[in-house]
Amino acid sequence: MAPQNNVNPLWKYFESSGNKPNGSHYITRCKACVGHHLEILSEEARTAAKDVILDAGAEMLAARARFEAAYQLAAPVRGEKTVFISHILGVGRSRKNACKYSGQDAIQEAESQVPKATTDTSTSGGKHSRSASSADSAKPVKKSKQPSISTHMYTGTEMPFSTVQIHAIHAQALRAVISANLPFHVYENPEVLKLISLLRSAGPAIMPSAKLVGGRLLNDAAEIVERKMQCVLKGRIDTGISADGWKSATKMAVNGLAINIDGKSYALDLVEITADDKHGIAMAMQFGELVDRVEASYDCTVVYFTTDSDGGAKKGRILLGKERPWMLVPSCWAHQFQLILGDYFKVYPYAAHIAEQATDLIGWVNNHGKVHKIFDDTQMRITLGRTGRASVLSYLVANLTRWTTHCVAFMRLLAVQLALQHAVAELRPAIIKAQVCVATSTEGRRLTADAEAHCNLIEDRSFWNGLEQVVGDIEPICYGTNINQKDSTRLDEILLTLAGMYLHFSDHPEPEVVLGMQKRLEKRWKDCDQQLFILALVLNPFEGLSRFGESAGLNHLKLNGMLLRLYRRINSRPTNTDGPAVRAEKERAVTSAFLHFLAMTGPFASWLTDAADFPSTDPIVVWTAFRSIPELAELARFAITLLKVVANQAGVERVFSDLKIGADIKAEHQRLGIAKKRGKRKIHDSTATLLAVPRYCDLLGDLDAEDETERGRMLVNSADGWRTEMARWIGAAREADKAEELEYDDDFADDAGAPSTVAWKPITLATLFGGIVAAKRKSMRMPAMEVDEEAALMAALADIEEDARLDAGAIEIDSDEEFIQ
């Protein structure tokens, strides 16, 4: 690098592009001009961002983008001394077009380098005359050559880092660790450091240690997320909290907490409760303290609190509702629908047997490669003859972490029924031979009997009829479980789903299934706060009273009384400063607006004709529009609050799979378009596709387990696996029944000494929805797009499993022995 005194001082006022179009001079920009444009762009960015907080890495990238834009806005200047002077001082004595933004130091430096005007005093005697003293005058000093700008520039890989860049790189290093689920010590790995040094030689020296990543950087990132949470929640009066507990990898009892706002869950806290009491009273105290802390820390109002119905969580939630009657305390209905699946197999053993046979058949095909090939060839032949295009559908395997996969796996088996039956009818001996291969004696007889049994099952028409019945029965249950795991599932959607299940099983051809499922569905419906769900459905402008049966008995006065009781309950919060007169006036406004809504008169008179043209089918959007009408504002606020209640814990499970910072990073990727939101996928690379879905990602981790006995334990691909899973479902349903019976007894004892209030007599599902014609029933079929999406993910998983699966009876040779002569 050349000494600094050899570089013209004017260079420090110009930014070089490193580009020499004429081979001699660099193209530059005046730093003062760039700074002017940068200040304008920065102010625009601050105005657009408002309260959005960016992490250090994102802020650095944004600042770099603004600088590049400002650089392009500034006029280019040729990197030469006289041009620099002309740009700063302007042209001529009037200094025309002088730079408006150059500082005084730049102007003084330019003026000091302006060439001095010289006077020629020599005598001129003619064209060729010379001065008499010219011989004695000193020879002109040779102008020193200005060194190239490249002599005082770093090469790209040698460029050092500024303090701001180091801070941003540290912050981004933490985000990369969390987003990619890397260990904290990744930047201490010699090979990683070697890779970084290839990109920038100064890189390894500034990479953070494991202690720094897991210490200050993690704390700084958590503080940024906390500030974002404060911005999101500040002043909100419609938030809800959900809680769920599980065992950590270290066997500690952990309680995860998430807060829901506008149909989106945010991780709130992760509490270690191994040594804490788990009974109802202790849980109620913990929940109450949590609500107080959240409301105080984030300046928001918690409207509802959701848990599942297990152990002390249910009792604690109920006690919380009694101590704070203004809070709504619904149970998790995603969990309830999972238990209903266990209820179904418990009351219908025939369905459990068919499902076991179907699972065993799928596993048999997948576990015998030669047999699999015969069925695939038959599929190709049939599809080629029918459509002119040969195609092969894979045999999907259900997994324990996604409830819809059980239904989709059986749907796929029905889709390949014809190919299986044709193959068995035409190639039965070849199928048996493909399984038996060269096995003899006892093993040969066992494999032959196994192949014969599965061929007989494929030919058994009663099996396929039973499978169609099972798919038809579990589809509404899986559909209900699926839609009720969204962060935005409303109470009215839960009630319609439950009603759809009730009506489906009421029409079941088997009397024991009708009675058994009606009893269990009624029991789960009776156990919840029914008024919340009924009012949410009534307040849905697209539904109203249209979904209820003739025997529901929900007249306008009864519904108005129900609504007023809930309105008073929610507004009994101690922080409500309204006096008796104001409250009475608001109640009259709510009653008037609600009666107009039920009768579709007054401000709602045109809704029946305008509903079809409304740009959204979301009732919250509709009530937000109604809120602008003064006489409807109070009812609209109440309706929006009720319709924003989310009665599930799925958000807790999802956001805590990434924890707070990881979820924040993923959300930012989706906002910026770096990561796509989940949608219909095309399968190109199986592993990459599955890693995009959290629960499939967990399943892949299980498939990679070092213990071979543990691999694939999440997959249900055998009769034994299905029996184990079915026993778990039924066991969970029984435990839930017992727990609910005990809790009911405790609640009854608690209520015995409680002050008398207006009693609510539970309404049965049969009363509410009995006698509804098929045209008015909610469809309980899984949307075709969801079935295709789930099937694509299952197929991707099957591709990966296929590579690792051995044929039944095959022996895997150790790689070191494979080529021994």
Tab-separated table of C-alpha atoms in Angstrom, residues 443-617:
chain	number	residue	atom	x	y	z
A	443	GLU	CA	-39.636	-69.842	6.239
A	444	GLY	CA	-40.889	-70.659	2.757
A	445	ARG	CA	-44.205	-71.893	4.118
A	446	ARG	CA	-44.542	-68.784	6.309
A	447	LEU	CA	-43.890	-66.399	3.418
A	448	THR	CA	-46.264	-68.335	1.157
A	449	ALA	CA	-49.050	-68.176	3.748
A	450	ASP	CA	-48.423	-64.467	4.251
A	451	ALA	CA	-48.594	-63.740	0.524
A	452	GLU	CA	-51.720	-65.878	0.161
A	453	ALA	CA	-53.412	-64.041	3.039
A	454	HIS	CA	-52.733	-60.627	1.530
A	455	CYS	CA	-53.860	-61.733	-1.926
A	456	ASN	CA	-57.056	-63.067	-0.379
A	457	LEU	CA	-57.576	-59.739	1.391
A	458	ILE	CA	-57.200	-57.862	-1.895
A	459	GLU	CA	-59.799	-60.130	-3.486
A	460	ASP	CA	-62.194	-59.759	-0.538
A	461	ARG	CA	-64.945	-57.355	-1.609
A	462	SER	CA	-66.194	-56.971	1.972
A	463	PHE	CA	-62.807	-55.538	2.978
A	464	TRP	CA	-63.027	-52.795	0.350
A	465	ASN	CA	-66.640	-52.018	1.288
A	466	GLY	CA	-65.581	-51.750	4.916
A	467	LEU	CA	-62.634	-49.529	4.012
A	468	GLU	CA	-64.946	-47.155	2.129
A	469	GLN	CA	-67.118	-46.963	5.238
A	470	VAL	CA	-64.117	-46.288	7.495
A	471	VAL	CA	-62.830	-43.528	5.198
A	472	GLY	CA	-66.278	-41.956	5.133
A	473	ASP	CA	-66.396	-42.032	8.937
A	474	ILE	CA	-62.911	-40.809	9.832
A	475	GLU	CA	-62.816	-38.141	7.112
A	476	PRO	CA	-65.077	-35.700	9.029
A	477	ILE	CA	-63.111	-36.365	12.223
A	478	CYS	CA	-59.737	-35.777	10.565
A	479	TYR	CA	-61.171	-32.771	8.748
A	480	GLY	CA	-62.388	-31.342	12.050
A	481	THR	CA	-59.018	-31.962	13.680
A	482	ASN	CA	-57.210	-30.349	10.771
A	483	ILE	CA	-59.223	-27.138	10.525
A	484	ASN	CA	-59.283	-26.717	14.298
A	485	GLN	CA	-55.494	-26.610	14.496
A	486	LYS	CA	-55.306	-23.237	12.766
A	487	ASP	CA	-54.422	-20.116	14.723
A	488	SER	CA	-57.490	-18.389	13.297
A	489	THR	CA	-60.186	-21.028	13.908
A	490	ARG	CA	-63.299	-19.302	15.263
A	491	LEU	CA	-65.828	-20.643	17.756
A	492	ASP	CA	-68.590	-20.771	15.142
A	493	GLU	CA	-66.396	-22.970	12.928
A	494	ILE	CA	-65.856	-25.374	15.818
A	495	LEU	CA	-69.602	-25.641	16.470
A	496	LEU	CA	-70.393	-26.228	12.786
A	497	THR	CA	-67.692	-28.909	12.613
A	498	LEU	CA	-69.073	-30.615	15.706
A	499	ALA	CA	-72.599	-30.405	14.296
A	500	GLY	CA	-71.398	-31.886	11.011
A	501	MET	CA	-69.878	-34.853	12.845
A	502	TYR	CA	-73.062	-35.326	14.864
A	503	LEU	CA	-75.276	-35.308	11.774
A	504	HIS	CA	-72.884	-37.636	9.917
A	505	PHE	CA	-72.939	-40.286	12.627
A	506	SER	CA	-76.681	-39.826	13.166
A	507	ASP	CA	-77.136	-41.186	9.629
A	508	HIS	CA	-74.700	-44.083	10.134
A	509	PRO	CA	-76.069	-47.484	9.051
A	510	GLU	CA	-74.835	-49.223	12.221
A	511	PRO	CA	-77.109	-48.537	15.240
A	512	GLU	CA	-74.325	-49.079	17.800
A	513	VAL	CA	-72.195	-46.459	16.039
A	514	VAL	CA	-75.115	-44.003	15.964
A	515	LEU	CA	-75.816	-44.348	19.683
A	516	GLY	CA	-72.176	-44.515	20.750
A	517	MET	CA	-70.947	-41.510	18.770
A	518	GLN	CA	-74.000	-39.389	19.579
A	519	LYS	CA	-73.438	-40.042	23.277
A	520	ARG	CA	-69.758	-39.114	23.151
A	521	LEU	CA	-70.238	-36.043	20.988
A	522	GLU	CA	-73.025	-34.806	23.265
A	523	LYS	CA	-70.783	-35.362	26.279
A	524	ARG	CA	-67.972	-33.265	24.855
A	525	TRP	CA	-70.407	-30.550	23.783
A	526	LYS	CA	-72.039	-30.476	27.238
A	527	ASP	CA	-68.647	-29.985	28.893
A	528	CYS	CA	-67.947	-26.620	27.192
A	529	ASP	CA	-69.305	-23.096	27.598
A	530	GLN	CA	-72.056	-23.511	25.032
A	531	GLN	CA	-73.214	-19.891	24.993
A	532	LEU	CA	-69.897	-18.732	23.503
A	533	PHE	CA	-70.196	-21.072	20.532
A	534	ILE	CA	-73.908	-20.474	19.914
A	535	LEU	CA	-73.551	-16.683	19.996
A	536	ALA	CA	-70.456	-16.821	17.765
A	537	LEU	CA	-72.461	-18.750	15.167
A	538	VAL	CA	-75.467	-16.424	15.469
A	539	LEU	CA	-73.218	-13.349	15.130
A	540	ASN	CA	-71.693	-14.680	11.916
A	541	PRO	CA	-73.530	-12.518	9.339
A	542	PHE	CA	-73.165	-15.258	6.726
A	543	GLU	CA	-74.802	-17.882	8.976
A	544	GLY	CA	-77.085	-16.281	11.581
A	545	LEU	CA	-79.841	-18.716	12.537
A	546	SER	CA	-79.799	-20.578	9.213
A	547	ARG	CA	-77.767	-23.544	10.495
A	548	PHE	CA	-80.018	-24.423	13.440
A	549	GLY	CA	-82.840	-26.952	13.314
A	550	GLU	CA	-86.511	-26.284	13.921
A	551	SER	CA	-86.341	-27.676	17.453
A	552	ALA	CA	-83.516	-25.361	18.583
A	553	GLY	CA	-85.927	-22.929	20.239
A	554	LEU	CA	-83.568	-19.985	19.799
A	555	ASN	CA	-86.052	-17.120	19.584
A	556	HIS	CA	-84.895	-13.523	19.484
A	557	LEU	CA	-85.639	-12.736	23.128
A	558	LYS	CA	-83.802	-15.826	24.371
A	559	LEU	CA	-80.777	-15.017	22.258
A	560	ASN	CA	-80.833	-11.379	23.384
A	561	GLY	CA	-80.833	-12.475	27.025
A	562	MET	CA	-77.928	-14.822	26.311
A	563	LEU	CA	-75.987	-12.055	24.579
A	564	LEU	CA	-76.608	-9.497	27.349
A	565	ARG	CA	-75.388	-11.907	30.037
A	566	LEU	CA	-72.151	-12.524	28.130
A	567	TYR	CA	-71.762	-8.819	27.312
A	568	ARG	CA	-72.099	-7.868	30.993
A	569	ARG	CA	-69.712	-10.633	31.980
A	570	ILE	CA	-66.949	-9.521	29.629
A	571	ASN	CA	-67.422	-5.876	30.600
A	572	SER	CA	-67.339	-6.584	34.348
A	573	ARG	CA	-63.566	-6.259	34.212
A	574	PRO	CA	-62.290	-4.113	37.127
A	575	THR	CA	-60.502	-1.775	34.715
A	576	ASN	CA	-63.817	-0.767	33.119
A	577	THR	CA	-64.405	2.810	34.315
A	578	ASP	CA	-67.912	3.174	32.870
A	579	GLY	CA	-70.506	4.219	35.431
A	580	PRO	CA	-73.954	2.562	35.801
A	581	ALA	CA	-75.629	5.099	33.505
A	582	VAL	CA	-73.056	4.641	30.730
A	583	ARG	CA	-73.240	0.847	31.007
A	584	ALA	CA	-77.046	0.901	30.833
A	585	GLU	CA	-76.927	3.113	27.746
A	586	LYS	CA	-74.431	0.781	26.027
A	587	GLU	CA	-76.579	-2.259	26.861
A	588	ARG	CA	-79.623	-0.590	25.302
A	589	ALA	CA	-77.574	0.130	22.179
A	590	VAL	CA	-76.376	-3.483	22.017
A	591	THR	CA	-79.912	-4.846	22.463
A	592	SER	CA	-81.351	-2.571	19.791
A	593	ALA	CA	-78.614	-3.394	17.289
A	594	PHE	CA	-78.797	-7.144	18.020
A	595	LEU	CA	-82.559	-7.335	17.548
A	596	HIS	CA	-82.219	-5.454	14.254
A	597	PHE	CA	-79.489	-7.933	13.250
A	598	LEU	CA	-81.654	-10.974	14.059
A	599	ALA	CA	-84.602	-9.533	12.120
A	600	MET	CA	-82.394	-8.085	9.358
A	601	THR	CA	-84.060	-4.703	9.653
A	602	GLY	CA	-82.806	-1.146	10.135
A	603	PRO	CA	-79.080	-0.847	9.309
A	604	PHE	CA	-79.007	-4.551	8.345
A	605	ALA	CA	-81.966	-4.419	5.942
A	606	SER	CA	-79.823	-4.626	2.815
A	607	TRP	CA	-77.389	-7.269	4.095
A	608	LEU	CA	-79.293	-10.279	2.742
A	609	THR	CA	-79.021	-8.948	-0.790
A	610	ASP	CA	-75.544	-7.411	-0.428
A	611	ALA	CA	-73.829	-10.355	1.316
A	612	ALA	CA	-73.080	-12.174	-1.935
A	613	ASP	CA	-71.194	-9.132	-3.260
A	614	PHE	CA	-69.208	-8.467	-0.077
A	615	PRO	CA	-65.466	-8.785	-0.871
A	616	SER	CA	-64.755	-11.150	2.053
A	617	THR	CA	-66.392	-14.134	3.740
